[in-house]
Short mmCIF file of C-alpha atoms and ligand atoms in Angstrom, two decimals:
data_model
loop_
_atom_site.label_atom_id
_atom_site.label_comp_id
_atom_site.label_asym_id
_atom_site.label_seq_id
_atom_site.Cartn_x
_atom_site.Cartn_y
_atom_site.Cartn_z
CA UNK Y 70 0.00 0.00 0.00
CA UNK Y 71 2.85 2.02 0.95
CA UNK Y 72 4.64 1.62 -2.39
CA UNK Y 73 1.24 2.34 -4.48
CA UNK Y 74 0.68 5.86 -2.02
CA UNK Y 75 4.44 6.80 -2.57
CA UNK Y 76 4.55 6.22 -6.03
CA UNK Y 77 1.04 8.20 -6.34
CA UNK Y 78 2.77 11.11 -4.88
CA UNK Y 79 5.57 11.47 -7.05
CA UNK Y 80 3.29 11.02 -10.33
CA UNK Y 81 1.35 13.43 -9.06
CA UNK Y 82 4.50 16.10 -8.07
CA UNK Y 83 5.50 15.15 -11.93
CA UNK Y 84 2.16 16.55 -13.08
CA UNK Y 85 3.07 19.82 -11.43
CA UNK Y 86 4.90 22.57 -13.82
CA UNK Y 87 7.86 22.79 -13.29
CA UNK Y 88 8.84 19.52 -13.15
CA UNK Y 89 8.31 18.79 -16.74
CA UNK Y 90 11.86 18.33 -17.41
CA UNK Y 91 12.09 15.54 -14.64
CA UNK Y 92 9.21 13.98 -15.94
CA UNK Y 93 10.55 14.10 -19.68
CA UNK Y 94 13.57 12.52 -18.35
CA UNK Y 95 11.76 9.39 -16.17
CA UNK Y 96 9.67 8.74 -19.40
CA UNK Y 97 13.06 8.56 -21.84
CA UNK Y 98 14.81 6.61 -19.17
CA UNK Y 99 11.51 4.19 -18.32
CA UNK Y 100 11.51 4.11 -21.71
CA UNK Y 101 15.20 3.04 -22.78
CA UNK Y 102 14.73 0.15 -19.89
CA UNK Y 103 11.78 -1.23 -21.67
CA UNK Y 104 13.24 -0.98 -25.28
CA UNK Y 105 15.95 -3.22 -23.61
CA UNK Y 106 14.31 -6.00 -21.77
CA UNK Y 107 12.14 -6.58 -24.66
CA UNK Y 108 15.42 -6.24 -27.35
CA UNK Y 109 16.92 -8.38 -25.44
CA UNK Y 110 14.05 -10.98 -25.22
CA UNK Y 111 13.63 -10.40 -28.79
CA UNK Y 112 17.18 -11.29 -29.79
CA UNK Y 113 17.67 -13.93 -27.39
CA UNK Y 114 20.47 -16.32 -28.92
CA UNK Y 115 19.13 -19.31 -30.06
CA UNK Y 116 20.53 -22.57 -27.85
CA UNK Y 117 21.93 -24.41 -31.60
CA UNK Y 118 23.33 -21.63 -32.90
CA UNK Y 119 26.95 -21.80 -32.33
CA UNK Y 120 26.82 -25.85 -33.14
CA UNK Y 121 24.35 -25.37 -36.22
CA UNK Y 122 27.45 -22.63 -37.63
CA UNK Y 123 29.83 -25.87 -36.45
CA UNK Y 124 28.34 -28.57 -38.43
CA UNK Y 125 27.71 -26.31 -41.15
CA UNK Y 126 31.28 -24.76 -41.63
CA UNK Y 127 32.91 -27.60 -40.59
CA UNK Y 128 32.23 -31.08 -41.95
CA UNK Y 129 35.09 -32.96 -39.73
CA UNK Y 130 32.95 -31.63 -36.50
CA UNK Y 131 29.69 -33.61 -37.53
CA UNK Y 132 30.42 -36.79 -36.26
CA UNK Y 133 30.08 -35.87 -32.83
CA UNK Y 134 26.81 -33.47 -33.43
CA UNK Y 135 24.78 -36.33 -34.73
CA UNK Y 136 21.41 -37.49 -33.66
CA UNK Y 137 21.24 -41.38 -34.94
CA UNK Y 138 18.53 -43.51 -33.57
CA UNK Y 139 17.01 -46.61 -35.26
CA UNK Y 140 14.04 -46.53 -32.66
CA UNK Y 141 12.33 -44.59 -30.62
CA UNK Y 142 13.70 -43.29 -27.64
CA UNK Y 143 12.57 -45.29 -24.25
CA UNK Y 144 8.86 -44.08 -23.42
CA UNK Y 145 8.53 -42.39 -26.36
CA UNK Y 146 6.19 -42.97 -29.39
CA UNK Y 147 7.77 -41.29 -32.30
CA UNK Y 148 10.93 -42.45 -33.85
CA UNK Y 149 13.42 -39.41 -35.17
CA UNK Y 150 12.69 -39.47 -38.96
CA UNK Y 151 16.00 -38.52 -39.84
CA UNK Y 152 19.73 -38.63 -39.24
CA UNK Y 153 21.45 -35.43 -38.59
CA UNK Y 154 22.35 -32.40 -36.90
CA UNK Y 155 19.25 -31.83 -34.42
CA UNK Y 156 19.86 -28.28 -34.98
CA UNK Y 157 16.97 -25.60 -35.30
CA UNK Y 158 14.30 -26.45 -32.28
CA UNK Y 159 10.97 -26.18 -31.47
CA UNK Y 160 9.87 -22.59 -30.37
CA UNK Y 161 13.10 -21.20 -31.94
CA UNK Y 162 12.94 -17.27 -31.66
CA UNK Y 163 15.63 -16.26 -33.70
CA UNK Y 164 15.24 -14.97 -37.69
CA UNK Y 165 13.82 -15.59 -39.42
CA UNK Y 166 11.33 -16.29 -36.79
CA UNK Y 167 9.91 -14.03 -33.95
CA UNK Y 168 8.61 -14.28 -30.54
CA UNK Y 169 5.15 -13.86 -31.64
CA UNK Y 170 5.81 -16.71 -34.05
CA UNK Y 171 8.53 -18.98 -33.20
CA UNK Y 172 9.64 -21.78 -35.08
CA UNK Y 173 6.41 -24.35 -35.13
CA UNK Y 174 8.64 -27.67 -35.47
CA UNK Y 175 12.22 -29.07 -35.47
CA UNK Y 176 14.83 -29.12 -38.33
CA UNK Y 177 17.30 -31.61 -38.45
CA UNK Y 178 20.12 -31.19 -40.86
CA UNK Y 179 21.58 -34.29 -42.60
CA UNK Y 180 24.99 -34.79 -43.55
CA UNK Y 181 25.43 -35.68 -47.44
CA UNK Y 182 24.24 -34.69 -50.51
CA UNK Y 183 21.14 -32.96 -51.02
CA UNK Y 184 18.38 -35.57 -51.96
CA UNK Y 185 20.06 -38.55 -50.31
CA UNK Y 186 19.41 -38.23 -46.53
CA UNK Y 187 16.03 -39.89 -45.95
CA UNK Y 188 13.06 -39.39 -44.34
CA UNK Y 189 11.03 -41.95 -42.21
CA UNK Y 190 7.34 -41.92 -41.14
CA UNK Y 191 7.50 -41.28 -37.47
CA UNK Y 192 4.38 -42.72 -36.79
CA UNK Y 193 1.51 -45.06 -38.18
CA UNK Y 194 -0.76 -42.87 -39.91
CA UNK Y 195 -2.92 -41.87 -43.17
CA UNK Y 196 -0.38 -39.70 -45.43
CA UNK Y 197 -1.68 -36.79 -47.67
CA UNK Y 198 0.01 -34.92 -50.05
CA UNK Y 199 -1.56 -32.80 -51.39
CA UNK Y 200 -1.68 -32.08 -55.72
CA UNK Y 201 0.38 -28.18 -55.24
CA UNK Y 202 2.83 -29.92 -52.64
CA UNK Y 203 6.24 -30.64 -54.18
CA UNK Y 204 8.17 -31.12 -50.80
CA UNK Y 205 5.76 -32.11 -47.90
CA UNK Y 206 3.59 -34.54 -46.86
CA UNK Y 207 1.25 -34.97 -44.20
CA UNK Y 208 0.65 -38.06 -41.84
CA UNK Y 209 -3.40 -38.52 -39.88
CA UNK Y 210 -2.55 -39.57 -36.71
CA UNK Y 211 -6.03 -40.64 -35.61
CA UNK Y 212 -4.96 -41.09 -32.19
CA UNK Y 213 -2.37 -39.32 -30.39
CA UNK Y 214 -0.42 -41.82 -28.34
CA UNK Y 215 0.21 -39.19 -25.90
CA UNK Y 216 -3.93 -38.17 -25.73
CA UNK Y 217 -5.90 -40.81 -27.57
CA UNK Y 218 -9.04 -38.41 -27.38
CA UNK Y 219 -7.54 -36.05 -30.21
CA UNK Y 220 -6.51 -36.66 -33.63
CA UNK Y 221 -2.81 -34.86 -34.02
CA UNK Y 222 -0.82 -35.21 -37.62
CA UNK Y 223 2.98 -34.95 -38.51
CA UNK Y 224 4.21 -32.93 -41.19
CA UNK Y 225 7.48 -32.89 -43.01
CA UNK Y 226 8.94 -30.44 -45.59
CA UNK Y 227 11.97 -29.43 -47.70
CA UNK Y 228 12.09 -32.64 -49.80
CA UNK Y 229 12.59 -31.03 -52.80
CA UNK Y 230 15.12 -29.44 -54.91
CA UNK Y 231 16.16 -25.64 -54.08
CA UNK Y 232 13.87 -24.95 -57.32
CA UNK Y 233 11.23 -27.49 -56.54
CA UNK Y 234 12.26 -29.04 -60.07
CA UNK Y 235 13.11 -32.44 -58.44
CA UNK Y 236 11.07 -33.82 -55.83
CA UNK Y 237 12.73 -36.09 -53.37
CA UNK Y 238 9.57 -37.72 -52.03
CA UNK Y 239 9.21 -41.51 -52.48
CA UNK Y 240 7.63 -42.62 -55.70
CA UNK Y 241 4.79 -44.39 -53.63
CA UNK Y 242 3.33 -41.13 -53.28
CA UNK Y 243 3.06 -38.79 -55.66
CA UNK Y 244 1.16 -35.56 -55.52
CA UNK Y 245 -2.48 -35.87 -54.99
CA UNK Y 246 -1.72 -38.90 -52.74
CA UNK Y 247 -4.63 -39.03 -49.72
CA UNK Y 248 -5.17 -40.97 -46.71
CA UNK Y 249 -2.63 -43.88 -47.80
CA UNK Y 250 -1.71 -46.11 -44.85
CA UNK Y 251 2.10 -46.03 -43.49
CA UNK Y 252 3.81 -47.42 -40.75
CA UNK Y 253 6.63 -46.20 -38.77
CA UNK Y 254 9.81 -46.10 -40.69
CA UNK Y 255 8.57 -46.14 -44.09
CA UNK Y 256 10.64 -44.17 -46.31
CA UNK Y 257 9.22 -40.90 -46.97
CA UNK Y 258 11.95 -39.28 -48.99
CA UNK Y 259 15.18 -37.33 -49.27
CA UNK Y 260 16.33 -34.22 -47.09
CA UNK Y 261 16.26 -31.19 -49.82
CA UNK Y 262 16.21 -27.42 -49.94
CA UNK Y 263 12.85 -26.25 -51.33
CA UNK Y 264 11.08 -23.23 -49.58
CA UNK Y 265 8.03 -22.64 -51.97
CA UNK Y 266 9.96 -19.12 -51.66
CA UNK Y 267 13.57 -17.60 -52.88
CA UNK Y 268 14.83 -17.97 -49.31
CA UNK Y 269 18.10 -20.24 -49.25
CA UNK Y 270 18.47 -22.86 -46.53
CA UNK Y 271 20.91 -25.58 -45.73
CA UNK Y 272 19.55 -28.96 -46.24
CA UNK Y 273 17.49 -30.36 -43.69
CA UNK Y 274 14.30 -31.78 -43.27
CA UNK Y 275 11.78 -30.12 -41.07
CA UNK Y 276 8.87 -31.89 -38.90
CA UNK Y 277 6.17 -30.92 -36.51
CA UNK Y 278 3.22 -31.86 -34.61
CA UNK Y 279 0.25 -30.43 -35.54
CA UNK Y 280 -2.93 -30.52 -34.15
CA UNK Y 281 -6.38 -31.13 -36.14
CA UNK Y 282 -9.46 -28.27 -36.36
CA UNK Y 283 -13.25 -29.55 -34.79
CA UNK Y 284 -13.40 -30.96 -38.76
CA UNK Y 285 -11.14 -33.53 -38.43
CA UNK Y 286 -9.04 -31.56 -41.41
CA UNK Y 287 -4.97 -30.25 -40.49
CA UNK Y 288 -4.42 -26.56 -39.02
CA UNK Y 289 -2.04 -24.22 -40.86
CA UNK Y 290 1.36 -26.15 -39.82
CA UNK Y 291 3.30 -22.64 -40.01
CA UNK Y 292 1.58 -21.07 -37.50
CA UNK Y 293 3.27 -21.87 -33.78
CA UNK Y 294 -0.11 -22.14 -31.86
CA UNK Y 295 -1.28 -25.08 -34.06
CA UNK Y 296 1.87 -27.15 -33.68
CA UNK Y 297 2.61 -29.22 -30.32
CA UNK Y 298 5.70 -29.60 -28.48
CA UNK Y 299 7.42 -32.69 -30.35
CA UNK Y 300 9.89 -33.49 -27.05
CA UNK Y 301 7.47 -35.55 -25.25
CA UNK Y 302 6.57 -37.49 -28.87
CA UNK Y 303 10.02 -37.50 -29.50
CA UNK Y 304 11.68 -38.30 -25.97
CA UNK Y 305 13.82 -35.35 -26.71
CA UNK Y 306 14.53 -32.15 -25.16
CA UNK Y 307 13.42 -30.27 -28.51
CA UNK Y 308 11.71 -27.16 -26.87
CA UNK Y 309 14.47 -23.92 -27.55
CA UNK Y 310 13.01 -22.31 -24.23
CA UNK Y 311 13.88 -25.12 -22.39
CA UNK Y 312 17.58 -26.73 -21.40
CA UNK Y 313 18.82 -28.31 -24.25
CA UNK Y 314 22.28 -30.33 -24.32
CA UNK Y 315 23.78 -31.13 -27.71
CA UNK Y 316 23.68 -33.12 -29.69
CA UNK Y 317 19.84 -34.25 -28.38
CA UNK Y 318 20.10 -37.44 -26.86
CA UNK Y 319 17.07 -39.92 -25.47
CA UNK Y 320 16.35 -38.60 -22.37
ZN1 LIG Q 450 11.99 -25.68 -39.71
#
């Protein structure tokens, strides 16, 4: 009560002329504190940075940031649909994403030559891709493992060439493909570099969670708030706000 009376007081001796100058001077300096706690929110550095620039540069350093698993982890559902650098995480902030849109899945970075690296259903499901889709597909989960009330799906992009020319997903399902039956570990495709836009990327493949709308049909995958945290699916610390050690390992 104290604190809200005292402060009260000196708002109100602020209001007085006279002490304009003092006020101007509170407001720049209130002001300049706010601009930096939310700069430096804004541009907090992203946990796989420094490693991602590692395995990128440096080829001979990639043996030791490799995520290889053959299974799932212990506990966990989802097997990791692809060998690589584990590199760009879930709720990423950093460009070309933003706090009010963070990354919406996980990008894991494959070491070889574009459209060789491949893919793997993480998951039983019904895949869909659909007719305008040269690098994605989509997999109907009818029952989350981790929630069997809700339907969830997984998606997986960038399995094309940088110019969308060549697509790198399996013959078995060309585009137009709908509801065909997989099981965990079929072969998908091949990690490639296609955007749908001019922007340049290193190869990887990217994958999220995604949750279904009241009509059964997939939300808009690149929007954060209709993705899901993949750790839990994953049984990897995948979440950027979160502790991460690298390379990810079953947890
Ligand atoms: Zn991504």
């Amino acid at each position: 009560m104290l604190v809200v009376r005292t402060a009260w007081r000196i708002f109100r001796w602020l209001l007085r002329r006279g002490n304009r100058r003092w006020s101007l001077l509170i407001i720049i300096l209130l002001g300049m504190g706010l601009f930096a706690t939310v700069g430096r929110w804004w541009l907090r550095d992203s946990p796989t940075q420094a490693d991602l620039g590692r395995w990128l540069r440096d080829p001979s350093s990639r043996d030791s940031l490799e995520t290889h698993l053959t299974a799932p982890c212990p506990n966990a559902p989802f097997l990791l649909p692809s060998q690589g650098f584990v590199g760009f995480l879930y709720n990423d902030h950093t460009p070309p994403y933003t706090p009010v849109n963070p990354h919406p899945g996980v990008d894991i970075f494959g070491n070889g030559e574009v459209g060789t690296v491949p893919v793997y259903a993480a998951y039983d499901g019904y895949l869909t891709r659909l007719p305008s889709w040269k690098s994605a597909v989509i997999i109907r989960i009818p029952h989350d493992p981790l929630d069997e009330s809700r339907q969830i799906w997984t998606y997986y992009t960038h399995m094309a060439s940088l110019d969308g020319a060549a697509s790198f997903i399996s013959a078995e399902f060309p585009a137009g493909t709908s509801e065909k039956f997989v099981k965990q570990g079929t072969l998908l495709g091949y990690q490639g570099l296609y955007t749908g836009n001019a922007s340049r990327i290193a190869m990887h493949v990217h994958v999220s969670v995604v949750l279904s709308d009241a009509d059964g049909s997939f939300r808009n995958e690149s929007i954060f708030e209709n993705t899901l945290d993949p750790s839990p699916y994953f049984g990897l610390t995948l979440n950027a706000a979160n502790a991460v050690t690298l390379p990810v390992r079953c947890r």
